[in-house]
Amino acid sequence: MIQSIQILRFAAALWVALYHARTYSFFPELPGWLRAIAEGGFVGVDIFFVISGVIMALATSNTPTGLRPSAQFVATRFSRIYTGWWPAMLLYVVGLQALGAMPPDVNLLSSALLYPANFSLHINAVTWTLVFELYFYLLIGASLLLPKPWRDRALAAWGLTMVVLVLYYAATGRYRPDMFAQTTPLIWFYAAPLVLEFFAGYFMYRFLQRYPQQRWYAWLLASALLGATAVYYSHTATLYAPGIVGFYHWADRALLVGSATTALVAAALLLPMPQHRAWQLLAKLGDYSFAIYLLHLLVFQLVQRAITSMALDIPHRSLSLLLVLAALVALSALYYHAIEHPIYQACRRAIARWAARTP
C-alpha cells in the first residue's frame, strides 16, 4: 500500500518537473502525444493533494484526543514542510542572486513562512501548494481536539460547506476574471475548490478502511474514464486562459481532475505490490519527491544559464532532457539524505520530547 503511494508520489513529482521543463531550451520537440502528456503535468499537484489527504487519514487513525496530541501533530506536520523548504529557499536566494535573476518584487517573508498572500510574489512558483497543505494540516489538527467519533463528522461538515460555497460562487460568476478584483480570501483560499482534493483523499481512505474488499482495476478504470472526461472538457469547452489549470477553472479542475486522481490513488492503494527488490527500490524514490518538487525550477534555471552562457549546441535534445531529469533526481536524493531528512528527524524528536514534558 505505502510502496505504491511512494511510487505514485515520485511519478507525480517528475510529471510536475516535466510540465515546467517545457519552457526551457533543453526541452525537445516531442511527438504530439508525448507533448500532451508533458502539458498535463500540472495534474501531479492534484495527485499530491489527494495523497496528502490519504496520509493524514492514515496518520491520525489512532491519534488520541486533546490539545497536546493536536499541537504535536500540527508542529510535526509544519516541521515536515518547513525543514524541507527553508534550506531549499536559501539555495534559491543564493542561486538566483548569483544568476542575477532574483525577481525585484519577491516577497521573502511570505515565501519563507508560507502564509496566504500573493503567490505570484513567492521566490519559488510551486510553493503556493504548500500554503494549502499547511491549511489542511491545521484543519486536521483542529479535528483532533474532538472525540474520535466527531472528527470525521466535523471535517465532513466543513467539506460540505466548502462544496456549497464553491457551487454558489460558480453559479454567481465569482470565478470569472472580471470578478477577480472582488475575490476574498474565503474564495481563493479558505474555500478554494482545490482544497476539496485533500478531503477527497482523506475520506476515500476512510471508505477503503471500512470497505476494503475493493477491486483495484475498477478504480483504475474509473480514473481512466474520469481522466478522459477531463481531457475532453479541456479541449472542447470555452475556457478562460490558461485553461483548466488556472484559478478561474479550479472548480472544474477539482471536480474532473480531482475525481480522476482520487480514483487513481485508490487504485494504487489497492494494487498488490510485487515483493521484488526492484519495486522496493522504485518505492524508495518516493522519498525524494518533495525535494524534486522544491528544487526542479532552480535546477532548470541553472542548466538554462549554463547552456546559454557556454553557447552549447544540443544535437540530441531528448537525451539532454533525460540527463537533466536524472541530474535533478540525483541532486534531490543528495538533498534528502544530507539536509531534508536529518533536519526533519531532529525536529520530530525535539517535538516529541516537548510533548512528553508538556503537563
CSV table of C-alpha atoms in Angstrom, one decimal:
chain,number,residue,atom,x,y,z
A,1,MET,CA,0.0,0.0,0.0
A,2,ILE,CA,2.6,2.6,1.1
A,3,GLN,CA,5.0,1.4,-1.6
A,4,SER,CA,2.5,2.1,-4.3
A,5,ILE,CA,1.8,5.5,-2.9
A,6,GLN,CA,5.5,6.2,-2.8
A,7,ILE,CA,5.9,5.3,-6.5
A,8,LEU,CA,3.0,7.4,-7.4
A,9,ARG,CA,4.5,10.4,-5.5
A,10,PHE,CA,7.7,10.0,-7.4
A,11,ALA,CA,5.9,9.9,-10.7
A,12,ALA,CA,3.8,12.9,-9.8
A,13,ALA,CA,6.9,14.9,-8.9
A,14,LEU,CA,8.6,14.1,-12.1
A,15,TRP,CA,5.4,14.9,-14.0
A,16,VAL,CA,5.3,18.4,-12.5
A,17,ALA,CA,9.0,18.9,-13.3
A,18,LEU,CA,8.4,17.8,-16.9
A,19,TYR,CA,5.5,20.2,-17.1
A,20,HIS,CA,7.7,23.1,-16.1
A,21,ALA,CA,10.7,21.9,-18.3
A,22,ARG,CA,8.6,22.8,-21.4
A,23,THR,CA,9.7,26.4,-21.2
A,24,TYR,CA,13.4,25.7,-21.2
A,25,SER,CA,15.7,25.3,-24.2
A,26,PHE,CA,16.7,21.7,-23.3
A,27,PHE,CA,13.1,20.6,-23.7
A,28,PRO,CA,13.0,18.6,-27.0
A,29,GLU,CA,10.4,18.8,-29.8
A,30,LEU,CA,8.4,15.8,-28.7
A,31,PRO,CA,5.7,13.9,-30.7
A,32,GLY,CA,2.3,15.4,-30.2
A,33,TRP,CA,1.0,12.7,-27.8
A,34,LEU,CA,4.1,12.9,-25.6
A,35,ARG,CA,4.0,16.7,-25.5
A,36,ALA,CA,0.3,16.4,-24.4
A,37,ILE,CA,1.5,14.2,-21.5
A,38,ALA,CA,4.0,16.8,-20.5
A,39,GLU,CA,1.4,19.6,-20.8
A,40,GLY,CA,-0.8,17.6,-18.4
A,41,GLY,CA,2.0,17.6,-15.7
A,42,PHE,CA,0.1,20.1,-13.5
A,43,VAL,CA,-2.1,17.0,-12.6
A,44,GLY,CA,0.9,16.0,-10.4
A,45,VAL,CA,-0.2,18.7,-7.9
A,46,ASP,CA,-3.7,17.2,-7.7
A,47,ILE,CA,-2.2,13.8,-7.1
A,48,PHE,CA,-0.1,15.3,-4.3
A,49,PHE,CA,-3.2,16.9,-2.7
A,50,VAL,CA,-5.1,13.6,-2.7
A,51,ILE,CA,-2.2,11.6,-1.4
A,52,SER,CA,-1.8,14.2,1.4
A,53,GLY,CA,-5.4,13.6,2.4
A,54,VAL,CA,-4.7,9.8,2.5
A,55,ILE,CA,-1.6,10.2,4.6
A,56,MET,CA,-3.4,12.5,7.1
A,57,ALA,CA,-6.2,9.9,7.5
A,58,LEU,CA,-3.6,7.2,7.9
A,59,ALA,CA,-1.5,9.2,10.4
A,60,THR,CA,-4.5,10.2,12.6
A,61,SER,CA,-6.3,6.9,12.8
A,62,ASN,CA,-5.1,6.1,16.3
A,63,THR,CA,-4.2,9.6,17.5
A,64,PRO,CA,-5.7,10.3,20.9
A,65,THR,CA,-7.9,13.4,21.5
A,66,GLY,CA,-6.7,16.5,23.2
A,67,LEU,CA,-4.8,19.7,23.0
A,68,ARG,CA,-1.4,18.1,23.3
A,69,PRO,CA,-1.8,15.5,20.5
A,70,SER,CA,-3.3,18.2,18.4
A,71,ALA,CA,-0.4,20.6,19.0
A,72,GLN,CA,2.2,17.8,18.4
A,73,PHE,CA,0.5,16.8,15.2
A,74,VAL,CA,0.5,20.3,13.8
A,75,ALA,CA,4.0,21.1,14.9
A,76,THR,CA,5.3,17.8,13.4
A,77,ARG,CA,3.5,18.4,10.1
A,78,PHE,CA,4.6,22.0,9.8
A,79,SER,CA,8.1,21.0,10.5
A,80,ARG,CA,7.9,18.5,7.7
A,81,ILE,CA,7.2,21.3,5.3
A,82,TYR,CA,9.5,24.0,6.7
A,83,THR,CA,12.5,21.7,7.2
A,84,GLY,CA,12.3,20.7,3.6
A,85,TRP,CA,11.6,24.2,2.2
A,86,TRP,CA,13.8,26.6,4.3
A,87,PRO,CA,17.2,25.1,3.2
A,88,ALA,CA,15.9,25.0,-0.4
A,89,MET,CA,14.8,28.6,-0.1
A,90,LEU,CA,18.3,29.5,0.9
A,91,LEU,CA,19.6,27.8,-2.2
A,92,TYR,CA,17.1,29.8,-4.3
A,93,VAL,CA,18.2,33.1,-2.8
A,94,VAL,CA,21.9,32.3,-3.3
A,95,GLY,CA,21.3,30.8,-6.8
A,96,LEU,CA,19.0,33.5,-8.1
A,97,GLN,CA,21.3,36.2,-6.8
A,98,ALA,CA,24.3,34.6,-8.5
A,99,LEU,CA,22.3,34.4,-11.8
A,100,GLY,CA,21.1,37.9,-11.5
A,101,ALA,CA,17.6,36.5,-11.8
A,102,MET,CA,16.1,37.5,-8.4
A,103,PRO,CA,12.6,38.9,-9.1
A,104,PRO,CA,12.5,42.6,-8.0
A,105,ASP,CA,9.2,42.3,-6.2
A,106,VAL,CA,9.7,39.0,-4.5
A,107,ASN,CA,8.2,38.7,-1.0
A,108,LEU,CA,10.8,36.8,1.0
A,109,LEU,CA,8.6,36.8,4.2
A,110,SER,CA,5.6,35.2,2.7
A,111,SER,CA,7.9,32.9,0.7
A,112,ALA,CA,9.5,31.7,3.9
A,113,LEU,CA,6.5,31.5,6.2
A,114,LEU,CA,4.1,30.3,3.5
A,115,TYR,CA,1.1,32.2,4.7
A,116,PRO,CA,-1.8,33.1,2.4
A,117,ALA,CA,-0.6,36.1,0.3
A,118,ASN,CA,0.0,36.9,-3.3
A,119,PHE,CA,1.5,33.6,-4.5
A,120,SER,CA,3.0,35.3,-7.6
A,121,LEU,CA,5.5,37.0,-5.4
A,122,HIS,CA,6.9,33.8,-4.0
A,123,ILE,CA,10.6,33.1,-4.8
A,124,ASN,CA,9.6,29.6,-5.9
A,125,ALA,CA,6.4,29.5,-8.1
A,126,VAL,CA,5.4,26.0,-6.8
A,127,THR,CA,5.3,26.8,-3.1
A,128,TRP,CA,1.7,28.1,-3.4
A,129,THR,CA,0.7,24.4,-3.0
A,130,LEU,CA,2.5,24.2,0.4
A,131,VAL,CA,0.3,27.0,1.8
A,132,PHE,CA,-2.8,24.9,1.1
A,133,GLU,CA,-1.0,21.9,2.6
A,134,LEU,CA,-0.4,23.8,5.8
A,135,TYR,CA,-4.0,24.9,5.9
A,136,PHE,CA,-5.2,21.3,5.6
A,137,TYR,CA,-2.9,20.3,8.4
A,138,LEU,CA,-4.5,23.0,10.6
A,139,LEU,CA,-7.9,21.6,9.9
A,140,ILE,CA,-6.8,18.0,10.7
A,141,GLY,CA,-5.1,19.3,13.9
A,142,ALA,CA,-8.3,21.1,14.9
A,143,SER,CA,-10.3,17.9,14.4
A,144,LEU,CA,-8.0,16.1,16.9
A,145,LEU,CA,-9.5,18.3,19.7
A,146,LEU,CA,-12.7,16.5,19.2
A,147,PRO,CA,-13.7,12.9,20.4
A,148,LYS,CA,-12.9,10.3,17.7
A,149,PRO,CA,-16.5,9.8,16.5
A,150,TRP,CA,-16.8,13.5,15.9
A,151,ARG,CA,-13.6,14.2,14.0
A,152,ASP,CA,-14.7,12.9,10.6
A,153,ARG,CA,-18.1,14.5,11.1
A,154,ALA,CA,-16.6,17.9,11.7
A,155,LEU,CA,-14.3,17.6,8.7
A,156,ALA,CA,-17.2,16.3,6.5
A,157,ALA,CA,-19.3,19.3,7.7
A,158,TRP,CA,-16.6,21.8,6.6
A,159,GLY,CA,-16.0,19.9,3.4
A,160,LEU,CA,-19.7,20.0,2.6
A,161,THR,CA,-19.8,23.7,3.5
A,162,MET,CA,-17.0,24.3,1.0
A,163,VAL,CA,-18.9,22.4,-1.7
A,164,VAL,CA,-21.9,24.6,-1.2
A,165,LEU,CA,-19.7,27.7,-1.3
A,166,VAL,CA,-17.9,26.6,-4.4
A,167,LEU,CA,-21.2,25.8,-6.1
A,168,TYR,CA,-22.6,29.2,-5.1
A,169,TYR,CA,-19.5,31.1,-6.2
A,170,ALA,CA,-19.6,29.2,-9.6
A,171,ALA,CA,-23.3,29.9,-10.1
A,172,THR,CA,-22.8,33.6,-9.3
A,173,GLY,CA,-19.8,34.0,-11.6
A,174,ARG,CA,-17.3,34.7,-8.8
A,175,TYR,CA,-14.6,32.7,-10.6
A,176,ARG,CA,-14.7,34.9,-13.7
A,177,PRO,CA,-11.6,37.0,-14.5
A,178,ASP,CA,-13.6,40.3,-14.3
A,179,MET,CA,-14.6,39.4,-10.8
A,180,PHE,CA,-11.1,38.7,-9.6
A,181,ALA,CA,-10.7,42.1,-8.0
A,182,GLN,CA,-13.6,41.3,-5.7
A,183,THR,CA,-12.2,37.9,-4.7
A,184,THR,CA,-11.9,37.5,-1.0
A,185,PRO,CA,-9.6,35.1,0.9
A,186,LEU,CA,-12.6,32.9,1.5
A,187,ILE,CA,-13.0,32.4,-2.2
A,188,TRP,CA,-9.4,32.0,-3.3
A,189,PHE,CA,-8.0,30.2,-0.2
A,190,TYR,CA,-10.2,29.0,2.7
A,191,ALA,CA,-12.9,27.6,0.5
A,192,ALA,CA,-10.7,27.2,-2.6
A,193,PRO,CA,-12.0,24.3,-4.8
A,194,LEU,CA,-8.6,22.5,-4.8
A,195,VAL,CA,-8.7,22.1,-1.0
A,196,LEU,CA,-11.6,19.6,-1.6
A,197,GLU,CA,-9.0,17.3,-3.1
A,198,PHE,CA,-7.4,16.9,0.3
A,199,PHE,CA,-10.8,16.0,1.7
A,200,ALA,CA,-11.3,13.5,-1.2
A,201,GLY,CA,-8.1,11.7,-0.3
A,202,TYR,CA,-8.9,11.7,3.4
A,203,PHE,CA,-12.5,10.3,3.0
A,204,MET,CA,-11.5,7.9,0.2
A,205,TYR,CA,-9.0,6.3,2.6
A,206,ARG,CA,-11.7,6.1,5.3
A,207,PHE,CA,-14.0,4.4,2.8
A,208,LEU,CA,-11.4,1.9,1.9
A,209,GLN,CA,-10.8,1.2,5.6
A,210,ARG,CA,-14.4,0.4,6.1
A,211,TYR,CA,-14.9,-1.4,2.8
A,212,PRO,CA,-11.5,-3.0,2.0
A,213,GLN,CA,-12.9,-5.6,-0.5
A,214,GLN,CA,-12.5,-3.3,-3.5
A,215,ARG,CA,-11.1,-4.1,-6.9
A,216,TRP,CA,-8.1,-2.0,-7.9
A,217,TYR,CA,-8.8,-2.4,-11.6
A,218,ALA,CA,-12.4,-1.0,-11.1
A,219,TRP,CA,-10.9,2.2,-9.5
A,220,LEU,CA,-8.3,2.4,-12.3
A,221,LEU,CA,-11.0,2.1,-14.9
A,222,ALA,CA,-12.9,4.9,-13.2
A,223,SER,CA,-9.8,7.0,-13.1
A,224,ALA,CA,-9.2,6.5,-16.8
A,225,LEU,CA,-12.8,7.4,-17.7
A,226,LEU,CA,-12.8,10.5,-15.5
A,227,GLY,CA,-9.4,11.5,-16.8
A,228,ALA,CA,-10.7,11.1,-20.4
A,229,THR,CA,-13.6,13.3,-19.5
A,230,ALA,CA,-11.3,16.0,-18.1
A,231,VAL,CA,-9.2,15.9,-21.2
A,232,TYR,CA,-12.2,16.1,-23.5
A,233,TYR,CA,-13.6,19.0,-21.4
A,234,SER,CA,-10.3,20.9,-21.5
A,235,HIS,CA,-10.1,20.7,-25.3
A,236,THR,CA,-13.7,21.3,-26.2
A,237,ALA,CA,-15.1,23.8,-23.7
A,238,THR,CA,-14.5,27.5,-23.9
A,239,LEU,CA,-12.2,28.2,-21.0
A,240,TYR,CA,-10.5,31.3,-19.7
A,241,ALA,CA,-6.7,31.4,-20.0
A,242,PRO,CA,-4.7,29.4,-19.1
A,243,GLY,CA,-7.4,26.8,-19.2
A,244,ILE,CA,-8.4,24.2,-16.6
A,245,VAL,CA,-5.1,24.6,-14.8
A,246,GLY,CA,-5.8,28.2,-13.9
A,247,PHE,CA,-7.7,29.6,-10.9
A,248,TYR,CA,-10.8,30.6,-12.9
A,249,HIS,CA,-11.4,26.9,-13.5
A,250,TRP,CA,-10.4,25.4,-10.2
A,251,ALA,CA,-14.0,24.3,-9.6
A,252,ASP,CA,-13.9,22.4,-12.9
A,253,ARG,CA,-10.4,21.0,-12.1
A,254,ALA,CA,-11.4,19.9,-8.6
A,255,LEU,CA,-14.5,18.0,-10.0
A,256,LEU,CA,-12.9,16.4,-13.0
A,257,VAL,CA,-9.2,16.1,-12.4
A,258,GLY,CA,-9.7,15.7,-8.6
A,259,SER,CA,-12.1,12.9,-9.1
A,260,ALA,CA,-9.8,11.1,-11.6
A,261,THR,CA,-6.7,11.5,-9.3
A,262,THR,CA,-8.7,10.3,-6.3
A,263,ALA,CA,-9.7,7.1,-8.2
A,264,LEU,CA,-6.1,6.7,-9.3
A,265,VAL,CA,-4.7,6.9,-5.8
A,266,ALA,CA,-7.4,4.5,-4.6
A,267,ALA,CA,-6.2,2.0,-7.3
A,268,ALA,CA,-2.6,2.5,-6.1
A,269,LEU,CA,-3.6,1.8,-2.5
A,270,LEU,CA,-5.4,-1.4,-3.5
A,271,LEU,CA,-2.9,-2.6,-6.0
A,272,PRO,CA,-1.0,-5.7,-4.8
A,273,MET,CA,2.7,-4.8,-4.8
A,274,PRO,CA,5.2,-7.4,-6.1
A,275,GLN,CA,7.7,-8.4,-3.4
A,276,HIS,CA,10.6,-7.7,-5.7
A,277,ARG,CA,13.6,-5.7,-4.8
A,278,ALA,CA,13.2,-3.6,-7.9
A,279,TRP,CA,9.8,-2.4,-6.8
A,280,GLN,CA,11.1,-1.6,-3.3
A,281,LEU,CA,13.9,0.5,-4.8
A,282,LEU,CA,11.4,2.3,-7.0
A,283,ALA,CA,9.3,3.0,-4.0
A,284,LYS,CA,12.3,4.4,-2.2
A,285,LEU,CA,12.5,7.1,-4.9
A,286,GLY,CA,9.3,8.4,-3.4
A,287,ASP,CA,11.3,9.8,-0.5
A,288,TYR,CA,12.9,12.3,-3.0
A,289,SER,CA,9.6,13.6,-4.4
A,290,PHE,CA,9.4,16.6,-2.1
A,291,ALA,CA,13.0,17.6,-2.9
A,292,ILE,CA,12.3,17.1,-6.6
A,293,TYR,CA,9.3,19.3,-6.3
A,294,LEU,CA,11.1,22.1,-4.4
A,295,LEU,CA,14.4,22.1,-6.4
A,296,HIS,CA,13.4,21.5,-10.0
A,297,LEU,CA,12.8,25.1,-11.0
A,298,LEU,CA,16.2,26.2,-9.6
A,299,VAL,CA,18.0,23.3,-11.3
A,300,PHE,CA,16.3,24.1,-14.6
A,301,GLN,CA,17.4,27.8,-14.4
A,302,LEU,CA,21.0,26.8,-13.6
A,303,VAL,CA,21.0,24.4,-16.6
A,304,GLN,CA,19.4,27.0,-18.8
A,305,ARG,CA,22.1,29.6,-17.8
A,306,ALA,CA,24.9,27.1,-18.4
A,307,ILE,CA,23.6,26.3,-21.9
A,308,THR,CA,23.2,30.0,-22.8
A,309,SER,CA,26.5,31.2,-21.3
A,310,MET,CA,28.5,28.4,-23.0
A,311,ALA,CA,26.5,28.7,-26.2
A,312,LEU,CA,26.1,24.9,-26.2
A,313,ASP,CA,24.6,23.2,-29.3
A,314,ILE,CA,22.4,20.4,-28.2
A,315,PRO,CA,22.1,17.9,-31.0
A,316,HIS,CA,20.1,15.3,-29.1
A,317,ARG,CA,17.5,17.2,-27.1
A,318,SER,CA,15.7,14.2,-25.9
A,319,LEU,CA,18.9,12.9,-24.4
A,320,SER,CA,19.6,16.2,-22.8
A,321,LEU,CA,16.2,16.3,-21.1
A,322,LEU,CA,16.8,12.8,-19.7
A,323,LEU,CA,20.2,13.9,-18.4
A,324,VAL,CA,18.7,17.0,-16.8
A,325,LEU,CA,15.9,14.9,-15.1
A,326,ALA,CA,18.5,12.3,-14.0
A,327,ALA,CA,20.6,15.1,-12.5
A,328,LEU,CA,17.6,16.5,-10.8
A,329,VAL,CA,16.8,13.1,-9.2
A,330,ALA,CA,20.4,12.7,-8.1
A,331,LEU,CA,20.6,16.2,-6.6
A,332,SER,CA,17.3,15.6,-4.9
A,333,ALA,CA,18.5,12.4,-3.4
A,334,LEU,CA,21.6,14.2,-2.1
A,335,TYR,CA,19.4,17.0,-0.7
A,336,TYR,CA,17.1,14.5,1.0
A,337,HIS,CA,19.8,12.4,2.7
A,338,ALA,CA,22.2,15.3,3.6
A,339,ILE,CA,19.7,18.0,4.6
A,340,GLU,CA,16.0,17.4,4.5
A,341,HIS,CA,15.7,14.0,6.3
A,342,PRO,CA,18.2,14.6,9.1
A,343,ILE,CA,16.8,18.0,10.0
A,344,TYR,CA,13.2,16.8,9.9
A,345,GLN,CA,14.0,13.8,12.1
A,346,ALA,CA,15.8,16.1,14.6
A,347,CYS,CA,12.7,18.3,14.7
A,348,ARG,CA,10.4,15.3,15.2
A,349,ARG,CA,12.5,14.1,18.2
A,350,ALA,CA,12.5,17.6,19.7
A,351,ILE,CA,8.7,18.0,19.3
A,352,ALA,CA,8.2,14.5,20.8
A,353,ARG,CA,10.3,15.5,23.8
A,354,TRP,CA,8.4,18.8,24.2
A,355,ALA,CA,5.1,17.0,24.0
A,356,ALA,CA,6.2,14.4,26.6
A,357,ARG,CA,7.2,17.2,29.0
A,358,THR,CA,4.1,19.3,28.5
A,359,PRO,CA,1.8,18.9,31.5
